[in-house]
PDB file of C-alpha atoms in Angstrom:
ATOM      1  CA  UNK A   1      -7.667 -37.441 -60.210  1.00  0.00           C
ATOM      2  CA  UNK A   2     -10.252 -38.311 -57.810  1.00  0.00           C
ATOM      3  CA  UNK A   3     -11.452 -36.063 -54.882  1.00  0.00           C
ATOM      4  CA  UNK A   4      -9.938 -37.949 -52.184  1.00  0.00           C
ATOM      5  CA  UNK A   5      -6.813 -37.642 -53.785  1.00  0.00           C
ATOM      6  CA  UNK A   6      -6.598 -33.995 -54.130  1.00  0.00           C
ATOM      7  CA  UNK A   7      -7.662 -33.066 -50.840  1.00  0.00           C
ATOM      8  CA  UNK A   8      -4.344 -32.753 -47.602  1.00  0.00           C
ATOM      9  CA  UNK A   9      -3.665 -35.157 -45.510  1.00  0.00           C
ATOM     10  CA  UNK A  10      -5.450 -35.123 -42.098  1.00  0.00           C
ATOM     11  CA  UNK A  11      -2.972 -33.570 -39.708  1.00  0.00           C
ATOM     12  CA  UNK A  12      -3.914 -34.385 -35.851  1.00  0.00           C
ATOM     13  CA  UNK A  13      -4.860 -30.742 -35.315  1.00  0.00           C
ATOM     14  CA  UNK A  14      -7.007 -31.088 -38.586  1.00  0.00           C
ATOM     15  CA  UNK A  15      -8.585 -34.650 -37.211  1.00  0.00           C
ATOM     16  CA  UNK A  16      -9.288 -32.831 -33.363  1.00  0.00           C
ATOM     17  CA  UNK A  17     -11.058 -30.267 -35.186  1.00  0.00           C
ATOM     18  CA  UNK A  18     -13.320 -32.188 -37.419  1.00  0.00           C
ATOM     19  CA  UNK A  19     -14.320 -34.799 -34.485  1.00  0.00           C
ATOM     20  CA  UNK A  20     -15.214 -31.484 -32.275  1.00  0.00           C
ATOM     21  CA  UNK A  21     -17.329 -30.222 -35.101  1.00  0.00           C
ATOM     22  CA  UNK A  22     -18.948 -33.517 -36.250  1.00  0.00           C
ATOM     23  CA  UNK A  23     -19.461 -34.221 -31.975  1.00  0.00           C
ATOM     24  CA  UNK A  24     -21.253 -30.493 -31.393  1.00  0.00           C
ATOM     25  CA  UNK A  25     -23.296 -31.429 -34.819  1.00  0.00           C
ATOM     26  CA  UNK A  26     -24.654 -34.882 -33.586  1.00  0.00           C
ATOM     27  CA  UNK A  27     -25.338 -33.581 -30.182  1.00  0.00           C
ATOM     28  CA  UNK A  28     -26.670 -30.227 -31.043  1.00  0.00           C
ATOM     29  CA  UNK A  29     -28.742 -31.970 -33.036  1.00  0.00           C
ATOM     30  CA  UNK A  30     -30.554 -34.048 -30.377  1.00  0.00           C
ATOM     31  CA  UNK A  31     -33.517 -32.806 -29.007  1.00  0.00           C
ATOM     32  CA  UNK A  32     -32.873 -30.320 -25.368  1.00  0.00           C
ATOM     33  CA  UNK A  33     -29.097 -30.912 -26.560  1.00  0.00           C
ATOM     34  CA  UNK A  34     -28.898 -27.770 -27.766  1.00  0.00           C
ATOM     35  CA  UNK A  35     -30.336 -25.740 -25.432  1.00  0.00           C
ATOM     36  CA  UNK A  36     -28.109 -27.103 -22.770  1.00  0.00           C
ATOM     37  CA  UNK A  37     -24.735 -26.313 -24.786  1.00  0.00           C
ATOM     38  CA  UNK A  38     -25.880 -22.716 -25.036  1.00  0.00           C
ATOM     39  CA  UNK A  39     -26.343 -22.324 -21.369  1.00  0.00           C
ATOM     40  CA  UNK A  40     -23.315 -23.886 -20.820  1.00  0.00           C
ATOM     41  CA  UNK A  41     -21.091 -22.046 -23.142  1.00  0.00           C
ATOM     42  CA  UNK A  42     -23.385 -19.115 -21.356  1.00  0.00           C
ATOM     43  CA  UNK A  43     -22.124 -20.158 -17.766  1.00  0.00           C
ATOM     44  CA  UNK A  44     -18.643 -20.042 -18.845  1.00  0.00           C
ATOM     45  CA  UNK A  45     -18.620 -16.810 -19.895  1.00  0.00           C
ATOM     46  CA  UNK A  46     -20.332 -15.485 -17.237  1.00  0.00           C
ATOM     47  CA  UNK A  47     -17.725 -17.272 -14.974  1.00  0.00           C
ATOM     48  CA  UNK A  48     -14.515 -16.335 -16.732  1.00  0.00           C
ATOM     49  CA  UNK A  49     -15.990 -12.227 -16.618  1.00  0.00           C
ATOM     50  CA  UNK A  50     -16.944 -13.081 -12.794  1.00  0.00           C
ATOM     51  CA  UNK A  51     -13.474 -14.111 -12.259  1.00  0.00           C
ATOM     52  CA  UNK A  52     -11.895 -11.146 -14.217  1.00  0.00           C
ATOM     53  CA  UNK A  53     -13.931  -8.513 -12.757  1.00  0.00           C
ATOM     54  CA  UNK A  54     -12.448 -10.181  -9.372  1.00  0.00           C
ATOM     55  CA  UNK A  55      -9.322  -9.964 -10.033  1.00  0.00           C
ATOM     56  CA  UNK A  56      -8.681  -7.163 -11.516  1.00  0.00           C
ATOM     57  CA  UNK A  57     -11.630  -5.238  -8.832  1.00  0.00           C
ATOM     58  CA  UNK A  58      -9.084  -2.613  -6.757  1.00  0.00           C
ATOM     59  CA  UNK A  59      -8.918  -3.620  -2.790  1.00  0.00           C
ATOM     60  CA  UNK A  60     -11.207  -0.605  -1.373  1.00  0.00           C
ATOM     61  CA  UNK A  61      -8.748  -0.873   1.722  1.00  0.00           C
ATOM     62  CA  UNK A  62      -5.636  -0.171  -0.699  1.00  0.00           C
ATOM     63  CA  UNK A  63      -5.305   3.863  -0.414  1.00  0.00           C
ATOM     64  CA  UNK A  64      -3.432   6.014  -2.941  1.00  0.00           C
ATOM     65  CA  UNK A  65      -1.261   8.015  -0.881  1.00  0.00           C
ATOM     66  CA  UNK A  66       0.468  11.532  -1.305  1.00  0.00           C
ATOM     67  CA  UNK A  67       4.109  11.543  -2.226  1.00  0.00           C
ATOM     68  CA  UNK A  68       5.098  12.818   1.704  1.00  0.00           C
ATOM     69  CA  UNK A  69       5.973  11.056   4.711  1.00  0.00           C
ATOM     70  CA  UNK A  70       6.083  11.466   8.392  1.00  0.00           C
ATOM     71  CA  UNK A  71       8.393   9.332  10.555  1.00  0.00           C
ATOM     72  CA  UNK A  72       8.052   9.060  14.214  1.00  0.00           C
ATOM     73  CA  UNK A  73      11.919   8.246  16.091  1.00  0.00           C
ATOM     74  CA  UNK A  74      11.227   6.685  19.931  1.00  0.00           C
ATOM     75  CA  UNK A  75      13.199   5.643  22.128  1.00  0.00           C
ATOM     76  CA  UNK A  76      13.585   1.381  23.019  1.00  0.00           C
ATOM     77  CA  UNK A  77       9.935   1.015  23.941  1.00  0.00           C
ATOM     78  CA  UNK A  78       9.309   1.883  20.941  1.00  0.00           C
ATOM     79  CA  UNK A  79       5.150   2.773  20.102  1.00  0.00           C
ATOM     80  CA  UNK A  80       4.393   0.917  23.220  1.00  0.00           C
ATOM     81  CA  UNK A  81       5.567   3.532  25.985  1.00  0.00           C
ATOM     82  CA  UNK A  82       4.150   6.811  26.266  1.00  0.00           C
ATOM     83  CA  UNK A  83       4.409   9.620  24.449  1.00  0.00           C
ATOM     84  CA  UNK A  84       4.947   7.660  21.661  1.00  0.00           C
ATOM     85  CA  UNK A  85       1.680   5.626  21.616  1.00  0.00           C
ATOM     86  CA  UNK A  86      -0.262   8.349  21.811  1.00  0.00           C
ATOM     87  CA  UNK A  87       1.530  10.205  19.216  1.00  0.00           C
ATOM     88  CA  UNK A  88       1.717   7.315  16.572  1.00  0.00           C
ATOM     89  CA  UNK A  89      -1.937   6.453  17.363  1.00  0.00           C
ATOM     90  CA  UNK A  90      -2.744  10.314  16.117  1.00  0.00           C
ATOM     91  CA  UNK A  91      -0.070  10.127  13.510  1.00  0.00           C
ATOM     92  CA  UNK A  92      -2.276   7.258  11.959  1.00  0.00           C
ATOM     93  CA  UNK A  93      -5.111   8.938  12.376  1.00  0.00           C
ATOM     94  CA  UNK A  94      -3.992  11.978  10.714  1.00  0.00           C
ATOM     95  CA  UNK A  95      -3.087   9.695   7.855  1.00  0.00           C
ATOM     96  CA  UNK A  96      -6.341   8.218   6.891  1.00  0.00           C
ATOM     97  CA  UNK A  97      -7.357  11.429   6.395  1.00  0.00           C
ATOM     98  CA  UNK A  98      -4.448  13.203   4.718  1.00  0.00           C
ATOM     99  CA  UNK A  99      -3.527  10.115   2.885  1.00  0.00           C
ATOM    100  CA  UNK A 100       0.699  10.859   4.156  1.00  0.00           C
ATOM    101  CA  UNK A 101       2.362   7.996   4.295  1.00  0.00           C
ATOM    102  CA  UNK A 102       3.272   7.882   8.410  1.00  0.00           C
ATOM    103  CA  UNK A 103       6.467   4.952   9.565  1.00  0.00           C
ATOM    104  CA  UNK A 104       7.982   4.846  12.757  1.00  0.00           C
ATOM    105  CA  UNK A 105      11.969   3.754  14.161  1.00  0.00           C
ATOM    106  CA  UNK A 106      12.510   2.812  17.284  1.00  0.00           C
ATOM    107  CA  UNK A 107      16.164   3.355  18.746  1.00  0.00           C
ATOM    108  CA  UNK A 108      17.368   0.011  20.118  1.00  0.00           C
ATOM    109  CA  UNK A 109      20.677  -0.003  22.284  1.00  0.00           C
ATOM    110  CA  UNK A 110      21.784   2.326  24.414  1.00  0.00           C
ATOM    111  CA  UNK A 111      19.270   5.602  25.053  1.00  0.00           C
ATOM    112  CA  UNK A 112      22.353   7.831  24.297  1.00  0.00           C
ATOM    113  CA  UNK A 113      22.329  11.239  22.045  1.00  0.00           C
ATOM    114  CA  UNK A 114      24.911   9.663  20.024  1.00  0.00           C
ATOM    115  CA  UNK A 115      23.282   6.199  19.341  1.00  0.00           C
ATOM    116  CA  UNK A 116      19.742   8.454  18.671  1.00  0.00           C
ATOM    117  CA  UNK A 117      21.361  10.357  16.008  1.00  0.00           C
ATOM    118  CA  UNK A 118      22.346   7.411  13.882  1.00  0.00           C
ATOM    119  CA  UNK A 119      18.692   6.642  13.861  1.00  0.00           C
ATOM    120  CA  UNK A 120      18.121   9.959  13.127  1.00  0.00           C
ATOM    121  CA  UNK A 121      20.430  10.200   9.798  1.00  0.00           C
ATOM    122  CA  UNK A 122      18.098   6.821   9.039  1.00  0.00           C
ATOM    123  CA  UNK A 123      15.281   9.013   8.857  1.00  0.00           C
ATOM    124  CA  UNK A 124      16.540  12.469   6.931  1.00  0.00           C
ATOM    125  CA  UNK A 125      17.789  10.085   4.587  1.00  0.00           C
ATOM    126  CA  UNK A 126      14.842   8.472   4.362  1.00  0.00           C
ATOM    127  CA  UNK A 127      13.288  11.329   3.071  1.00  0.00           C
ATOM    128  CA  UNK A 128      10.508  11.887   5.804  1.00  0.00           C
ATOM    129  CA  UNK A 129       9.140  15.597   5.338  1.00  0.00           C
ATOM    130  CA  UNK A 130       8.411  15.961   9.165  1.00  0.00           C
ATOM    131  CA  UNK A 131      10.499  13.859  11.899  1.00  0.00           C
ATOM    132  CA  UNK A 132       8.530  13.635  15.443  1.00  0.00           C
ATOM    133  CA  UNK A 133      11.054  12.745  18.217  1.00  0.00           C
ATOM    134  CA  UNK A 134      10.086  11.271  21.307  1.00  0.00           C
ATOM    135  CA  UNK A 135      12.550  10.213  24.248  1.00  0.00           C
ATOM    136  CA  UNK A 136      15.273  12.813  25.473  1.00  0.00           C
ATOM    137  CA  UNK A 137      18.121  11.188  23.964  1.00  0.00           C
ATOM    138  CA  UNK A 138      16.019  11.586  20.527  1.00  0.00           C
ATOM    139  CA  UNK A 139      14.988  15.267  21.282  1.00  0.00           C
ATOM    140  CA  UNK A 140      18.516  16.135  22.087  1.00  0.00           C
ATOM    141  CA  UNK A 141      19.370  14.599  18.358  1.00  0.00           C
ATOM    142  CA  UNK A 142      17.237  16.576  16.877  1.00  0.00           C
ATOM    143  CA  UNK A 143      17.930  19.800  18.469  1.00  0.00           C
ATOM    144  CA  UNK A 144      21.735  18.936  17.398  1.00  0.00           C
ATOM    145  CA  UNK A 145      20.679  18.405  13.721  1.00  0.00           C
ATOM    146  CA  UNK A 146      17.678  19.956  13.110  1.00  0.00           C
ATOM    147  CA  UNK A 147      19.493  23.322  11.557  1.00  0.00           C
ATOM    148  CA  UNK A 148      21.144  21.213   9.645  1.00  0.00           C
ATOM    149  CA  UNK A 149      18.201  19.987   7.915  1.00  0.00           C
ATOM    150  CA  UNK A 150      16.027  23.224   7.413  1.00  0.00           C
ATOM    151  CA  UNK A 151      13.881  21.011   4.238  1.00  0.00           C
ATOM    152  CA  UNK A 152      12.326  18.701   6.927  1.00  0.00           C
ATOM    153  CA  UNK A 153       9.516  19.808   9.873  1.00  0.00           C
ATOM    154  CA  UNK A 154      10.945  18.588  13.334  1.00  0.00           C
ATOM    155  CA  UNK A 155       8.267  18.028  16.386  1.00  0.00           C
ATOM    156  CA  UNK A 156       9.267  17.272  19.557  1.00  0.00           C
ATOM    157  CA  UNK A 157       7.043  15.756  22.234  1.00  0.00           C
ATOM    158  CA  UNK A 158       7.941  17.189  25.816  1.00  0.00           C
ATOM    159  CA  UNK A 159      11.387  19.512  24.929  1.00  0.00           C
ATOM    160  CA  UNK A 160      12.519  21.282  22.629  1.00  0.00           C
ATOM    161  CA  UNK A 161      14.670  23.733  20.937  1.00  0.00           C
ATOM    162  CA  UNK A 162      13.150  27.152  19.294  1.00  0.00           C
ATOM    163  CA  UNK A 163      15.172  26.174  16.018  1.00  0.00           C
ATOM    164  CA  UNK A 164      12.685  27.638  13.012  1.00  0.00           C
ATOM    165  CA  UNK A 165      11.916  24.110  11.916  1.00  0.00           C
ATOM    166  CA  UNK A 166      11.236  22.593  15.662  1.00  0.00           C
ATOM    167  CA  UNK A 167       7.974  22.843  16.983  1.00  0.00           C
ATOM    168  CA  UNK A 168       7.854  21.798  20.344  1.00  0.00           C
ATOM    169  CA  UNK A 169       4.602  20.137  21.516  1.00  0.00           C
ATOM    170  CA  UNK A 170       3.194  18.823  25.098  1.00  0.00           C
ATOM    171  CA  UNK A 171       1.983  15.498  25.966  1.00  0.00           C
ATOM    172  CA  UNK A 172      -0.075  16.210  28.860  1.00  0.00           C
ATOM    173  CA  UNK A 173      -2.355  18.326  25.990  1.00  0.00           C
ATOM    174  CA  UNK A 174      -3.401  15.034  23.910  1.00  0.00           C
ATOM    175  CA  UNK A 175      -6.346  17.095  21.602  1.00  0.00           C
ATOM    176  CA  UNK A 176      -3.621  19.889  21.434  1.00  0.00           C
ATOM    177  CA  UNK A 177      -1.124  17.270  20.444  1.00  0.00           C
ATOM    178  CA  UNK A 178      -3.472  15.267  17.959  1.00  0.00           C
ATOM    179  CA  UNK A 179      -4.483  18.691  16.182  1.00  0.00           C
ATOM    180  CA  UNK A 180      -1.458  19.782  15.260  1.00  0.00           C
ATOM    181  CA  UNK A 181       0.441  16.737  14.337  1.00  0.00           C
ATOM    182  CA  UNK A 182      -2.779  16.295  12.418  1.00  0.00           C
ATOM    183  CA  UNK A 183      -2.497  19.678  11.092  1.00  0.00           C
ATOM    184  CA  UNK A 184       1.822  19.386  10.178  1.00  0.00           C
ATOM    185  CA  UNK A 185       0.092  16.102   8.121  1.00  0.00           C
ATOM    186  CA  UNK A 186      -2.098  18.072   6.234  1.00  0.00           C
ATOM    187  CA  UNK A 187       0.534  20.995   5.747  1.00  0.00           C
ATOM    188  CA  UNK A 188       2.733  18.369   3.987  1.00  0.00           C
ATOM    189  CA  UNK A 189      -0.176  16.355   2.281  1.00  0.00           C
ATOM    190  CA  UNK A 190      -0.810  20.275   0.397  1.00  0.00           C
ATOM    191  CA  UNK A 191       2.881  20.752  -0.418  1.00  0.00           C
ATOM    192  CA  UNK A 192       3.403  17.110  -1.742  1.00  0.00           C
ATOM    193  CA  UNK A 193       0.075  17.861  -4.070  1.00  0.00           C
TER     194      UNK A 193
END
């Protein structure tokens, strides 16, 4: 039996193979040839672990936050009227710092105690730790429910009941009002931890 017969048949993954091989041998072979397939083979490394290290880089504006929340309800203006743009604008504040997650719902339709407390049931079941109401028709809600829901912080912004869980705050006092909404933040950023 001669060599040639003993040896497989070339399959077309076999015959890609051998021309790569016998194609690097010739041209590595040449004079500068090699050189240049080293830096290239170099480059693409360096490129594939450039794009990795991209990818899988975290965003530095992507922020781990606590397992809490604070939910601001406001009337149909929504955080565009006062007090509720100053009060979101400090609620967002507060958490950069405390790192609580802070959403707001606005009560569209009729400004009516009995419209505001559907929107309020939105939020208790949303699991929001503090609630900050701000409108009359969403301050009267709360002071309806908020013995009903001892688990959650209420805040109201301009009325308010003296339930245990209501604090009531003033909007004509904006460093008052910032300080403690940023302090009820950090109060449920601790118990969350």
């Amino acid at each position: 039996m001669s060599k040639q017969e003993r040896s497989e048949p070339l399959t077309p993954s076999r015959t890609k193979f051998s021309v790569i091989r016998r194609w690097l041998r010739v041209n590595a072979s040449t004079p500068g040839r090699r050189r240049q397939i080293v830096l290239t083979a170099v480059a693409v490394v360096a490129a594939i672990t450039g794009f990795a290290v991209w990818v899988l880089w975290p965003d530095p504006r992507q922020r781990e936050y606590v397992d809490a929340k604070a939910c601001l309800l406001t009337d149909e203006k929504g955080i565009l009227g006062e007090p509720a743009k100053t009060v979101w604008s400090s609620m967002k504040d507060a958490s950069v710092e405390t790192l609580v997650r802070v959403q707001y719902l606005q009560v569209t339709g009729p400004q009516t105690v009995a419209n505001a407390e559907t929107y309020l049931n939105t939020l208790t079941l949303s699991h929001c730790g503090m609630i900050v109401a701000a409108g009359q028709a969403q301050i009267d809600s709360v002071n309806r429910h908020a013995g009903e829901n001892l688990d959650i912080q209420f805040v109201t912004v301009d009325g308010g009941t003296g339930a245990t869980n209501v604090r009531a705050l003033n909007e004509s006092a904006p460093e008052t009002l910032r300080k403690e909404l940023q302090n009820r933040l950090e109060d449920l950023a601790d118990a969350a931890s």
